[in-house]
Amino acid sequence: MPVFYGTDIQSRLMLGTAQYPSPAILADAFRRSKAGIATVSVRRESGGEKAGQAFWDLIKELDVALLPNTAGCHSVREAVTTAHMARELFDTRWIKLEVIGHADTLQPDVFGLVEAAKILTEDGFQVFPYCTEDLVLCDKLLEAGCEVLMPWGAPIGTGLGLNNIYGLRSLRAHFPDVPLVVDAGLGVPSQAAQAIEMGYDAVLLNTAVAKAGEPAAMAEAFALAVEAGALAYQADPMEPRDMAAPSTPVIGKAFLE
């Protein structure tokens, strides 16, 4: 199971808490998923007169580790300010750092991301950066103090799966001892299984479960998929080959002349 900043996590599945049809459905999805971490936006807790208090009470009842995020932030200053708000609200040093650089694709601003990560780690935060699968960027994030990397599979909310298999495999090979989480873009459980089969430590998703016809059932399906992926990875899968190879031995076969 993954270990993030010295904390053992009991599941390879991480779930977001946005867009669910109702609080009851959200709670049911988390129970059936057995997710180890819930991501939550600070924006749900903002406003006057304890806005979002009922949601916060629900999240506490889920009894999972919380990973606040800076979703929707488009500048270093905004992300850093939001992270400080999150630390006060949720009493945790963890922060999922998002600095969005492109409005259509929600691709991270890689320059702002590194700058914000450095500022936050120096201030005692334990940063989970939402990033691309670029090796140079990830190296810079590690130099900035990050101990976990969260490359996207595809743009947030698209359900396109793992768009750059080569890049994700290269990242895993280049940083064998760094916890890696595929974050964003997963649409179906088979894509999550594929990520774990590649050696990724966990997956994080939200829309694929929250927007499913039956969110709780989909959450359970993703839970089973990451278990299957982990077992497959541990079993050391066969290497693909270009030519067919008989699975039945030909030794002892009768030859007719």
Coordinates of N, CA and C in Angstrom, one line a residue:
M1 N 0.8 -1.2 0.0 CA 0.0 0.0 0.0 C 0.9 1.3 0.0
P2 N 0.4 2.4 -0.5 CA 1.2 3.6 -0.6 C 1.5 4.2 0.8
V3 N 2.7 4.9 0.8 CA 3.1 5.6 2.0 C 3.4 7.0 1.5
F4 N 2.6 8.0 2.0 CA 2.8 9.4 1.6 C 3.3 10.2 2.8
Y5 N 4.5 10.8 2.7 CA 5.0 11.6 3.7 C 5.0 10.8 5.1
G6 N 5.4 9.6 5.0 CA 5.5 8.8 6.2 C 4.2 8.2 6.8
T7 N 3.1 8.5 6.1 CA 1.8 8.0 6.5 C 1.3 6.8 5.6
D8 N 1.0 5.7 6.3 CA 0.5 4.5 5.5 C -0.9 4.7 5.1
I9 N -1.2 4.5 3.9 CA -2.6 4.6 3.3 C -3.1 3.2 3.0
Q10 N -4.3 2.9 3.4 CA -4.9 1.6 3.4 C -5.6 1.3 2.1
S11 N -5.5 2.1 1.1 CA -6.1 1.9 -0.2 C -5.4 2.6 -1.3
R12 N -5.4 2.1 -2.5 CA -4.7 2.7 -3.6 C -5.7 3.6 -4.4
L13 N -6.9 3.7 -3.8 CA -7.9 4.6 -4.5 C -8.1 5.8 -3.7
M14 N -8.0 7.0 -4.3 CA -8.3 8.3 -3.7 C -9.5 8.9 -4.5
L15 N -10.4 9.5 -3.7 CA -11.6 10.0 -4.3 C -11.8 11.5 -4.0
G16 N -12.3 12.2 -5.0 CA -12.8 13.6 -4.8 C -14.2 13.6 -4.2
T17 N -14.6 14.8 -3.7 CA -15.9 14.9 -3.0 C -16.8 15.8 -3.7
A18 N -16.5 16.3 -4.9 CA -17.4 17.2 -5.6 C -18.3 16.5 -6.6
Q19 N -19.4 17.2 -6.9 CA -20.4 16.9 -8.0 C -21.3 15.7 -7.8
Y20 N -21.3 15.2 -6.6 CA -22.2 14.1 -6.3 C -23.7 14.5 -6.2
P21 N -24.6 13.7 -6.6 CA -26.0 14.1 -6.6 C -26.6 14.5 -5.3
S22 N -26.0 13.9 -4.2 CA -26.5 14.2 -2.9 C -25.4 13.8 -1.8
P23 N -25.5 14.3 -0.6 CA -24.5 13.9 0.4 C -24.6 12.4 0.7
A24 N -25.8 11.9 0.7 CA -26.0 10.4 1.0 C -25.3 9.6 -0.1
I25 N -25.4 10.0 -1.3 CA -24.8 9.2 -2.4 C -23.3 9.3 -2.2
L26 N -22.8 10.5 -1.9 CA -21.3 10.7 -1.7 C -20.8 9.7 -0.6
A27 N -21.6 9.7 0.5 CA -21.2 8.8 1.7 C -21.2 7.4 1.3
D28 N -22.2 7.0 0.5 CA -22.3 5.6 0.1 C -21.2 5.2 -0.9
A29 N -20.8 6.1 -1.8 CA -19.7 5.9 -2.7 C -18.4 5.7 -1.9
F30 N -18.2 6.5 -0.9 CA -16.9 6.3 -0.2 C -16.9 5.0 0.6
R31 N -18.0 4.6 1.2 CA -18.0 3.4 1.9 C -17.8 2.2 1.0
R32 N -18.4 2.2 -0.2 CA -18.2 1.1 -1.1 C -16.8 1.1 -1.8
S33 N -16.2 2.3 -1.9 CA -14.9 2.4 -2.5 C -13.8 2.0 -1.6
K34 N -14.0 2.1 -0.3 CA -13.0 2.0 0.8 C -11.8 2.8 0.5
A35 N -12.0 4.0 -0.1 CA -11.0 4.9 -0.5 C -10.2 5.3 0.8
G36 N -8.9 5.5 0.6 CA -8.0 5.9 1.7 C -7.9 7.3 2.0
I37 N -8.2 8.1 0.9 CA -8.0 9.6 1.0 C -9.2 10.3 0.3
A38 N -9.7 11.3 0.9 CA -10.7 12.2 0.2 C -10.1 13.5 0.0
T39 N -10.2 14.0 -1.3 CA -9.8 15.4 -1.6 C -11.0 16.3 -1.4
V40 N -10.7 17.5 -0.9 CA -11.8 18.4 -0.6 C -11.3 19.9 -1.0
S41 N -12.2 20.6 -1.5 CA -11.9 22.0 -1.9 C -12.1 23.0 -0.8
V42 N -11.2 23.9 -0.6 CA -11.4 24.9 0.5 C -12.6 25.7 0.2
R43 N -13.0 25.9 -1.1 CA -14.1 26.7 -1.5 C -15.4 26.2 -0.9
R44 N -15.5 25.0 -0.5 CA -16.7 24.5 0.1 C -16.9 25.0 1.5
E45 N -15.8 25.4 2.1 CA -15.8 25.9 3.5 C -15.8 27.4 3.6
S46 N -15.8 28.1 2.5 CA -15.8 29.5 2.6 C -17.1 30.2 2.7
G47 N -17.1 31.5 3.0 CA -18.4 32.1 3.2 C -18.8 32.4 4.6
G48 N -19.9 33.1 4.8 CA -20.3 33.4 6.2 C -21.2 32.4 6.8
E49 N -21.4 32.5 8.1 CA -22.4 31.8 8.9 C -22.2 30.2 8.7
K50 N -20.9 29.9 8.7 CA -20.5 28.4 8.7 C -21.0 27.7 7.5
A51 N -21.0 28.4 6.3 CA -21.4 27.8 5.1 C -20.5 26.6 4.8
G52 N -21.1 25.5 4.4 CA -20.4 24.2 4.2 C -20.2 23.4 5.4
Q53 N -20.7 23.8 6.6 CA -20.5 23.1 7.8 C -21.1 21.7 7.7
A54 N -22.3 21.5 7.1 CA -22.9 20.2 7.0 C -22.0 19.3 6.1
F55 N -21.4 19.8 5.1 CA -20.5 19.0 4.3 C -19.3 18.6 5.1
W56 N -18.7 19.5 5.8 CA -17.6 19.2 6.6 C -17.9 18.1 7.6
D57 N -19.0 18.2 8.2 CA -19.4 17.2 9.2 C -19.5 15.8 8.5
L58 N -20.1 15.8 7.3 CA -20.2 14.5 6.5 C -18.8 14.0 6.2
I59 N -17.9 14.8 5.8 CA -16.5 14.4 5.5 C -15.8 13.7 6.7
K60 N -16.0 14.3 7.9 CA -15.4 13.8 9.1 C -16.0 12.4 9.4
E61 N -17.3 12.2 9.1 CA -17.9 10.9 9.4 C -17.3 9.8 8.5
L62 N -16.7 10.2 7.3 CA -16.2 9.2 6.4 C -15.0 8.5 7.0
D63 N -14.3 9.1 7.9 CA -13.2 8.5 8.6 C -12.1 8.1 7.6
V64 N -11.7 9.1 6.8 CA -10.6 8.9 5.8 C -9.6 10.1 5.9
A65 N -8.4 9.9 5.5 CA -7.5 11.0 5.5 C -7.9 12.1 4.5
L66 N -7.7 13.3 4.9 CA -8.2 14.4 4.1 C -7.0 15.1 3.3
L67 N -7.2 15.4 2.1 CA -6.2 16.0 1.3 C -6.9 17.3 0.7
P68 N -6.8 18.4 1.3 CA -7.3 19.7 0.8 C -6.6 20.0 -0.5
N69 N -7.3 20.7 -1.4 CA -6.7 21.1 -2.7 C -6.9 22.6 -3.0
T70 N -6.1 23.0 -3.9 CA -6.2 24.4 -4.3 C -6.9 24.5 -5.7
A71 N -7.9 23.7 -5.9 CA -8.6 23.7 -7.2 C -9.1 25.0 -7.6
G72 N -8.9 25.3 -8.9 CA -9.4 26.6 -9.4 C -8.4 27.8 -9.3
C73 N -7.3 27.5 -8.7 CA -6.3 28.6 -8.5 C -5.5 28.8 -9.8
H74 N -5.3 30.0 -10.3 CA -4.6 30.3 -11.5 C -3.3 31.1 -11.3
S75 N -2.9 31.3 -10.1 CA -1.7 32.0 -9.8 C -1.0 31.5 -8.6
V76 N 0.3 31.7 -8.5 CA 1.0 31.3 -7.3 C 0.5 31.9 -6.1
R77 N 0.2 33.2 -6.1 CA -0.3 33.9 -4.9 C -1.6 33.3 -4.5
E78 N -2.5 33.0 -5.4 CA -3.8 32.5 -5.1 C -3.7 31.1 -4.5
A79 N -2.8 30.2 -5.1 CA -2.6 28.9 -4.6 C -2.0 28.9 -3.2
V80 N -1.0 29.7 -2.9 CA -0.4 29.7 -1.6 C -1.4 30.2 -0.6
T81 N -2.2 31.3 -0.9 CA -3.1 31.8 0.1 C -4.2 30.7 0.4
T82 N -4.6 30.0 -0.6 CA -5.6 29.0 -0.4 C -5.1 27.8 0.4
A83 N -3.8 27.5 0.2 CA -3.2 26.4 1.0 C -3.1 26.8 2.5
H84 N -2.8 28.0 2.8 CA -2.8 28.5 4.1 C -4.2 28.4 4.8
M85 N -5.2 28.8 4.0 CA -6.6 28.7 4.5 C -6.9 27.2 4.8
A86 N -6.5 26.3 3.9 CA -6.8 24.9 4.1 C -6.1 24.4 5.3
R87 N -4.9 24.8 5.6 CA -4.2 24.3 6.8 C -4.9 24.7 8.1
E88 N -5.5 25.9 8.1 CA -6.3 26.3 9.2 C -7.6 25.6 9.4
L89 N -8.3 25.4 8.2 CA -9.6 24.8 8.3 C -9.6 23.3 8.6
F90 N -8.6 22.6 8.0 CA -8.6 21.2 8.1 C -7.5 20.6 9.0
D91 N -6.7 21.5 9.6 CA -5.7 21.1 10.5 C -4.8 20.0 10.0
T92 N -4.2 20.2 8.8 CA -3.3 19.3 8.2 C -2.3 20.0 7.4
R93 N -1.1 19.4 7.3 CA 0.0 20.0 6.5 C -0.1 19.5 5.1
W94 N -0.9 18.6 4.8 CA -1.1 18.1 3.4 C -1.8 19.1 2.5
I95 N -1.4 19.2 1.3 CA -2.1 20.1 0.3 C -1.9 19.5 -1.1
K96 N -3.0 19.3 -1.8 CA -2.9 19.0 -3.2 C -2.8 20.3 -3.9
L97 N -1.6 20.5 -4.5 CA -1.3 21.8 -5.1 C -1.7 21.8 -6.6
E98 N -2.6 22.7 -7.0 CA -3.0 23.0 -8.3 C -2.8 24.4 -8.7
V99 N -2.0 24.7 -9.7 CA -1.9 26.0 -10.3 C -2.2 25.9 -11.8
I100 N -3.4 26.3 -12.1 CA -3.9 26.0 -13.5 C -3.4 27.1 -14.5
G101 N -2.9 26.6 -15.6 CA -2.3 27.5 -16.6 C -3.1 27.7 -17.9
H102 N -4.1 26.8 -18.1 CA -4.8 26.8 -19.4 C -6.3 26.5 -19.1
A103 N -7.1 27.5 -19.4 CA -8.5 27.4 -19.0 C -9.3 26.2 -19.7
D104 N -8.9 25.9 -20.9 CA -9.7 24.8 -21.6 C -9.2 23.4 -21.2
T105 N -7.9 23.2 -21.1 CA -7.4 21.9 -20.8 C -7.2 21.7 -19.3
L106 N -7.2 22.8 -18.5 CA -6.9 22.8 -17.1 C -5.5 22.2 -16.9
Q107 N -4.6 22.4 -17.9 CA -3.2 22.0 -17.7 C -2.5 22.8 -16.7
P108 N -1.7 22.2 -15.9 CA -1.0 23.0 -14.8 C 0.0 24.0 -15.5
D109 N 0.1 25.2 -14.8 CA 1.1 26.1 -15.1 C 2.4 25.6 -14.4
V110 N 3.3 25.0 -15.2 CA 4.4 24.2 -14.7 C 5.4 25.2 -13.9
F111 N 5.5 26.4 -14.4 CA 6.4 27.3 -13.8 C 5.9 27.8 -12.5
G112 N 4.6 28.2 -12.5 CA 4.0 28.6 -11.2 C 3.9 27.4 -10.2
L113 N 3.7 26.2 -10.7 CA 3.6 25.1 -9.8 C 4.9 24.8 -9.0
V114 N 6.0 24.9 -9.7 CA 7.3 24.7 -9.0 C 7.5 25.9 -8.0
E115 N 7.2 27.1 -8.4 CA 7.4 28.2 -7.5 C 6.5 28.1 -6.3
A116 N 5.3 27.7 -6.5 CA 4.4 27.6 -5.3 C 4.8 26.4 -4.4
A117 N 5.2 25.3 -5.1 CA 5.6 24.1 -4.3 C 6.8 24.5 -3.4
K118 N 7.8 25.3 -3.9 CA 8.9 25.7 -3.1 C 8.5 26.5 -1.9
I119 N 7.6 27.5 -2.2 CA 7.2 28.4 -1.1 C 6.5 27.6 0.0
L120 N 5.6 26.6 -0.4 CA 4.8 25.9 0.6 C 5.7 24.9 1.3
T121 N 6.6 24.2 0.7 CA 7.4 23.2 1.4 C 8.3 23.9 2.4
E122 N 8.8 25.1 2.0 CA 9.6 25.9 3.0 C 8.8 26.4 4.2
D123 N 7.5 26.4 4.0 CA 6.6 26.9 5.1 C 6.0 25.7 5.8
G124 N 6.5 24.5 5.6 CA 6.1 23.3 6.4 C 5.0 22.5 5.8
F125 N 4.5 22.8 4.6 CA 3.5 22.0 4.0 C 4.1 20.7 3.4
Q126 N 3.3 19.7 3.3 CA 3.6 18.5 2.6 C 2.8 18.4 1.3
V127 N 3.5 18.7 0.2 CA 2.8 19.1 -1.1 C 2.6 17.9 -2.0
F128 N 1.4 17.7 -2.5 CA 1.0 16.7 -3.5 C 0.7 17.5 -4.8
P129 N 1.7 17.7 -5.7 CA 1.5 18.6 -6.9 C 0.8 17.8 -8.0
Y130 N -0.3 18.5 -8.5 CA -1.0 18.0 -9.7 C -0.1 18.5 -10.9
C131 N 0.5 17.6 -11.7 CA 1.4 18.0 -12.7 C 1.2 17.2 -14.0
T132 N 2.0 17.5 -14.9 CA 2.1 16.7 -16.2 C 3.1 15.6 -16.0
E133 N 3.3 14.7 -17.0 CA 4.2 13.6 -16.9 C 5.6 14.0 -17.3
D134 N 5.9 15.3 -17.4 CA 7.2 15.8 -17.9 C 8.3 15.5 -16.9
L135 N 9.3 14.8 -17.3 CA 10.4 14.4 -16.4 C 11.2 15.6 -15.8
V136 N 11.4 16.6 -16.6 CA 12.1 17.8 -16.1 C 11.3 18.5 -15.1
L137 N 10.0 18.7 -15.3 CA 9.1 19.3 -14.4 C 9.1 18.5 -13.1
C138 N 9.0 17.2 -13.2 CA 8.9 16.4 -11.9 C 10.2 16.4 -11.2
D139 N 11.3 16.5 -11.9 CA 12.6 16.6 -11.2 C 12.7 17.9 -10.4
K140 N 12.2 19.0 -11.0 CA 12.2 20.3 -10.4 C 11.3 20.3 -9.1
L141 N 10.1 19.6 -9.2 CA 9.2 19.5 -8.1 C 9.8 18.8 -6.9
L142 N 10.6 17.7 -7.2 CA 11.3 17.0 -6.2 C 12.4 17.9 -5.5
E143 N 13.1 18.7 -6.4 CA 14.1 19.6 -5.8 C 13.4 20.7 -5.0
A144 N 12.2 21.0 -5.3 CA 11.5 22.0 -4.5 C 11.0 21.5 -3.1
G145 N 11.1 20.2 -2.9 CA 10.7 19.6 -1.7 C 9.6 18.6 -1.7
C146 N 8.9 18.4 -2.8 CA 7.8 17.5 -2.9 C 8.3 16.1 -2.8
E147 N 7.6 15.2 -2.1 CA 7.9 13.8 -1.9 C 6.9 12.9 -2.6
V148 N 5.9 13.5 -3.2 CA 4.9 12.7 -4.0 C 4.7 13.5 -5.3
L149 N 4.4 12.8 -6.4 CA 4.1 13.4 -7.7 C 2.8 12.9 -8.1
M150 N 2.0 13.8 -8.7 CA 0.6 13.4 -9.2 C 0.4 13.8 -10.6
P151 N 1.0 13.1 -11.6 CA 0.8 13.4 -13.0 C -0.6 13.1 -13.5
W152 N -1.1 13.9 -14.4 CA -2.4 13.6 -15.0 C -2.4 12.4 -15.9
G153 N -3.5 11.7 -16.0 CA -3.7 10.7 -17.0 C -4.2 11.4 -18.3
A154 N -5.1 12.3 -18.1 CA -5.7 13.1 -19.2 C -6.3 14.3 -18.5
P155 N -6.7 15.3 -19.3 CA -7.3 16.5 -18.7 C -8.4 16.2 -17.7
I156 N -8.5 17.0 -16.7 CA -9.5 16.8 -15.6 C -10.9 16.7 -16.2
G157 N -11.6 15.6 -15.8 CA -13.0 15.5 -16.2 C -13.3 14.9 -17.5
T158 N -12.3 14.5 -18.3 CA -12.5 14.1 -19.7 C -12.8 12.6 -19.8
G159 N -12.3 11.8 -18.8 CA -12.5 10.3 -18.9 C -11.7 9.7 -20.0
L160 N -10.7 10.3 -20.5 CA -10.0 9.8 -21.7 C -8.9 8.7 -21.3
G161 N -8.7 8.6 -20.0 CA -7.8 7.5 -19.5 C -6.3 8.0 -19.6
L162 N -5.4 7.1 -19.9 CA -4.0 7.3 -19.9 C -3.5 7.7 -21.3
N163 N -3.4 9.1 -21.5 CA -3.2 9.6 -22.9 C -1.7 9.3 -23.3
N164 N -0.8 9.3 -22.4 CA 0.6 9.2 -22.7 C 1.2 8.0 -22.0
I165 N 1.0 6.8 -22.5 CA 1.5 5.6 -21.8 C 3.1 5.7 -21.7
Y166 N 3.7 6.1 -22.8 CA 5.2 6.2 -22.8 C 5.7 7.1 -21.7
G167 N 5.1 8.3 -21.6 CA 5.5 9.3 -20.7 C 5.3 8.8 -19.2
L168 N 4.2 8.2 -19.0 CA 3.9 7.7 -17.6 C 4.8 6.5 -17.2
R169 N 5.1 5.6 -18.2 CA 6.1 4.5 -17.9 C 7.5 5.1 -17.7
S170 N 7.8 6.1 -18.4 CA 9.2 6.7 -18.3 C 9.3 7.4 -16.9
L171 N 8.2 8.0 -16.5 CA 8.2 8.6 -15.2 C 8.4 7.6 -14.1
R172 N 7.7 6.5 -14.2 CA 7.8 5.5 -13.2 C 9.2 4.9 -13.1
A173 N 9.8 4.7 -14.3 CA 11.1 4.1 -14.4 C 12.2 5.1 -13.9
H174 N 12.0 6.4 -14.2 CA 12.9 7.4 -13.8 C 12.9 7.7 -12.3
F175 N 11.8 7.5 -11.7 CA 11.7 7.8 -10.2 C 11.1 6.6 -9.5
P176 N 11.9 5.5 -9.4 CA 11.4 4.2 -8.9 C 11.0 4.3 -7.4
D177 N 11.6 5.2 -6.7 CA 11.3 5.2 -5.2 C 10.4 6.4 -4.8
V178 N 9.9 7.1 -5.8 CA 9.0 8.2 -5.4 C 7.5 7.8 -5.6
P179 N 6.7 8.0 -4.6 CA 5.3 7.7 -4.7 C 4.7 8.5 -5.8
L180 N 4.0 7.8 -6.7 CA 3.4 8.4 -7.9 C 1.9 8.0 -7.9
V181 N 1.1 9.1 -8.2 CA -0.4 8.9 -8.3 C -0.9 9.5 -9.6
V182 N -1.6 8.6 -10.3 CA -2.2 9.2 -11.5 C -3.5 10.0 -11.1
D183 N -3.5 11.2 -11.4 CA -4.5 12.2 -11.0 C -5.2 12.8 -12.2
A184 N -6.5 12.5 -12.3 CA -7.3 13.2 -13.4 C -7.4 12.4 -14.7
G185 N -8.5 12.5 -15.3 CA -8.7 11.9 -16.6 C -9.2 10.5 -16.7
L186 N -9.3 9.8 -15.6 CA -9.7 8.4 -15.6 C -11.2 8.4 -15.8
G187 N -11.7 7.5 -16.6 CA -13.2 7.4 -16.8 C -13.8 6.1 -16.5
V188 N -13.0 5.0 -16.6 CA -13.6 3.7 -16.3 C -12.6 2.9 -15.5
P189 N -13.0 1.9 -14.7 CA -12.1 1.1 -13.8 C -10.9 0.5 -14.5
S190 N -11.1 0.0 -15.8 CA -10.0 -0.6 -16.5 C -8.8 0.3 -16.6
Q191 N -9.0 1.6 -16.8 CA -7.9 2.6 -16.9 C -7.2 2.7 -15.5
A192 N -7.9 2.6 -14.4 CA -7.3 2.7 -13.1 C -6.4 1.4 -12.9
A193 N -6.9 0.3 -13.3 CA -6.2 -1.0 -13.2 C -4.9 -0.9 -14.0
Q194 N -5.0 -0.3 -15.2 CA -3.8 -0.2 -16.1 C -2.7 0.7 -15.4
A195 N -3.1 1.8 -14.8 CA -2.2 2.6 -14.1 C -1.4 1.9 -13.0
I196 N -2.2 1.1 -12.2 CA -1.6 0.4 -11.1 C -0.7 -0.8 -11.6
E197 N -1.1 -1.4 -12.7 CA -0.3 -2.5 -13.3 C 1.0 -1.9 -13.8
M198 N 1.1 -0.6 -14.1 CA 2.3 0.0 -14.5 C 3.3 0.3 -13.4
G199 N 2.8 0.1 -12.2 CA 3.6 0.4 -11.0 C 3.3 1.7 -10.3
Y200 N 2.2 2.3 -10.7 CA 1.8 3.6 -9.9 C 1.2 3.2 -8.6
D201 N 1.4 4.0 -7.6 CA 1.1 3.7 -6.2 C -0.4 3.9 -5.9
A202 N -1.1 4.8 -6.7 CA -2.5 5.0 -6.4 C -3.0 5.8 -7.6
V203 N -4.4 5.9 -7.6 CA -5.0 6.8 -8.6 C -6.0 7.7 -7.8
L204 N -6.2 8.9 -8.4 CA -7.2 9.9 -7.8 C -8.2 10.2 -8.9
L205 N -9.4 10.1 -8.5 CA -10.5 10.5 -9.5 C -11.7 11.1 -8.8
N206 N -12.5 11.7 -9.5 CA -13.7 12.3 -9.0 C -14.9 12.1 -9.9
T207 N -14.8 12.8 -11.1 CA -15.9 12.8 -12.0 C -16.4 11.4 -12.5
A208 N -15.5 10.5 -12.7 CA -15.9 9.2 -13.2 C -16.9 8.5 -12.2
V209 N -16.7 8.8 -10.9 CA -17.6 8.2 -9.9 C -18.8 9.1 -9.7
A210 N -18.6 10.4 -9.4 CA -19.7 11.3 -9.1 C -20.7 11.4 -10.2
K211 N -20.3 11.4 -11.5 CA -21.2 11.6 -12.6 C -21.7 10.3 -13.2
A212 N -21.4 9.1 -12.6 CA -21.9 7.8 -13.1 C -23.3 7.7 -12.8
G213 N -24.0 6.9 -13.5 CA -25.5 6.6 -13.3 C -25.7 6.1 -11.9
E214 N -24.8 5.3 -11.4 CA -24.8 4.8 -10.0 C -23.5 5.0 -9.4
P215 N -23.2 6.1 -8.8 CA -21.9 6.4 -8.3 C -21.3 5.4 -7.3
A216 N -22.2 4.9 -6.4 CA -21.6 3.9 -5.4 C -21.2 2.7 -6.1
A217 N -21.9 2.2 -7.1 CA -21.5 1.0 -7.8 C -20.2 1.2 -8.6
M218 N -20.1 2.4 -9.2 CA -18.9 2.7 -9.9 C -17.7 2.8 -8.9
A219 N -17.9 3.4 -7.8 CA -16.9 3.5 -6.8 C -16.3 2.1 -6.4
E220 N -17.2 1.2 -6.2 CA -16.8 -0.2 -5.8 C -16.1 -0.8 -7.0
A221 N -16.5 -0.5 -8.2 CA -15.8 -1.1 -9.4 C -14.4 -0.6 -9.5
F222 N -14.2 0.7 -9.2 CA -12.8 1.2 -9.2 C -12.0 0.6 -8.1
A223 N -12.6 0.4 -6.9 CA -11.9 -0.3 -5.8 C -11.4 -1.7 -6.2
L224 N -12.3 -2.4 -6.9 CA -11.9 -3.8 -7.3 C -10.8 -3.7 -8.4
A225 N -10.9 -2.7 -9.3 CA -9.9 -2.5 -10.3 C -8.5 -2.2 -9.8
V226 N -8.4 -1.4 -8.8 CA -7.0 -1.1 -8.3 C -6.5 -2.3 -7.6
E227 N -7.3 -3.1 -6.9 CA -6.8 -4.3 -6.3 C -6.3 -5.3 -7.4
A228 N -7.1 -5.4 -8.5 CA -6.6 -6.3 -9.5 C -5.3 -5.8 -10.2
G229 N -5.2 -4.5 -10.4 CA -4.0 -4.0 -10.9 C -2.8 -4.2 -10.0
A230 N -3.0 -4.1 -8.7 CA -1.9 -4.3 -7.8 C -1.4 -5.7 -7.8
L231 N -2.4 -6.7 -7.8 CA -2.1 -8.1 -7.8 C -1.3 -8.4 -9.1
A232 N -1.8 -7.9 -10.2 CA -1.1 -8.1 -11.5 C 0.3 -7.6 -11.5
Y233 N 0.5 -6.4 -11.0 CA 1.9 -5.8 -10.9 C 2.8 -6.7 -10.1
Q234 N 2.3 -7.1 -8.9 CA 3.1 -8.0 -8.0 C 3.4 -9.3 -8.6
A235 N 2.5 -9.8 -9.5 CA 2.7 -11.1 -10.1 C 3.7 -11.1 -11.3
D236 N 4.2 -9.9 -11.6 CA 5.2 -9.8 -12.7 C 4.7 -10.2 -14.0
P237 N 3.9 -9.4 -14.7 CA 3.2 -9.8 -15.9 C 4.2 -10.2 -17.0
M238 N 3.8 -11.1 -17.9 CA 4.6 -11.4 -19.1 C 4.9 -10.2 -20.0
E239 N 6.0 -10.3 -20.7 CA 6.3 -9.2 -21.6 C 5.6 -9.5 -22.9
P240 N 5.0 -8.4 -23.6 CA 4.4 -8.6 -24.9 C 5.4 -9.0 -25.9
R241 N 5.0 -9.7 -27.0 CA 5.9 -10.1 -28.0 C 5.2 -10.0 -29.4
D242 N 6.0 -9.9 -30.4 CA 5.4 -9.6 -31.8 C 4.9 -10.9 -32.4
M243 N 5.5 -12.0 -32.1 CA 5.2 -13.3 -32.7 C 4.4 -14.2 -31.8
A244 N 3.6 -15.0 -32.4 CA 2.8 -16.0 -31.6 C 3.7 -17.0 -31.0
A245 N 3.3 -17.5 -29.8 CA 4.0 -18.6 -29.1 C 3.0 -19.6 -28.6
P246 N 3.1 -20.9 -29.0 CA 2.1 -21.8 -28.6 C 2.1 -22.0 -27.1
S247 N 0.9 -22.1 -26.5 CA 0.8 -22.3 -25.1 C 0.8 -23.8 -24.8
T248 N 0.5 -24.6 -25.8 CA 0.5 -26.1 -25.6 C 1.8 -26.6 -26.1
P249 N 2.6 -27.4 -25.4 CA 3.9 -27.9 -25.8 C 3.7 -28.8 -27.1
V250 N 4.7 -28.7 -28.0 CA 4.7 -29.6 -29.2 C 5.5 -30.8 -29.0
I251 N 6.3 -30.9 -27.9 CA 7.1 -32.1 -27.6 C 6.2 -33.2 -27.4
G252 N 6.5 -34.3 -28.1 CA 5.7 -35.5 -27.9 C 4.5 -35.6 -28.9
K253 N 4.4 -34.6 -29.7 CA 3.3 -34.5 -30.7 C 3.5 -35.6 -31.8
A254 N 2.5 -36.3 -32.2 CA 2.6 -37.3 -33.2 C 2.8 -36.6 -34.6
F255 N 3.7 -37.1 -35.4 CA 3.9 -36.6 -36.7 C 3.6 -37.7 -37.7
L256 N 2.7 -37.3 -38.7 CA 2.3 -38.3 -39.7 C 3.1 -38.1 -41.0
E257 N 3.6 -39.2 -41.6 CA 4.3 -39.0 -42.8 C 3.4 -39.4 -44.0

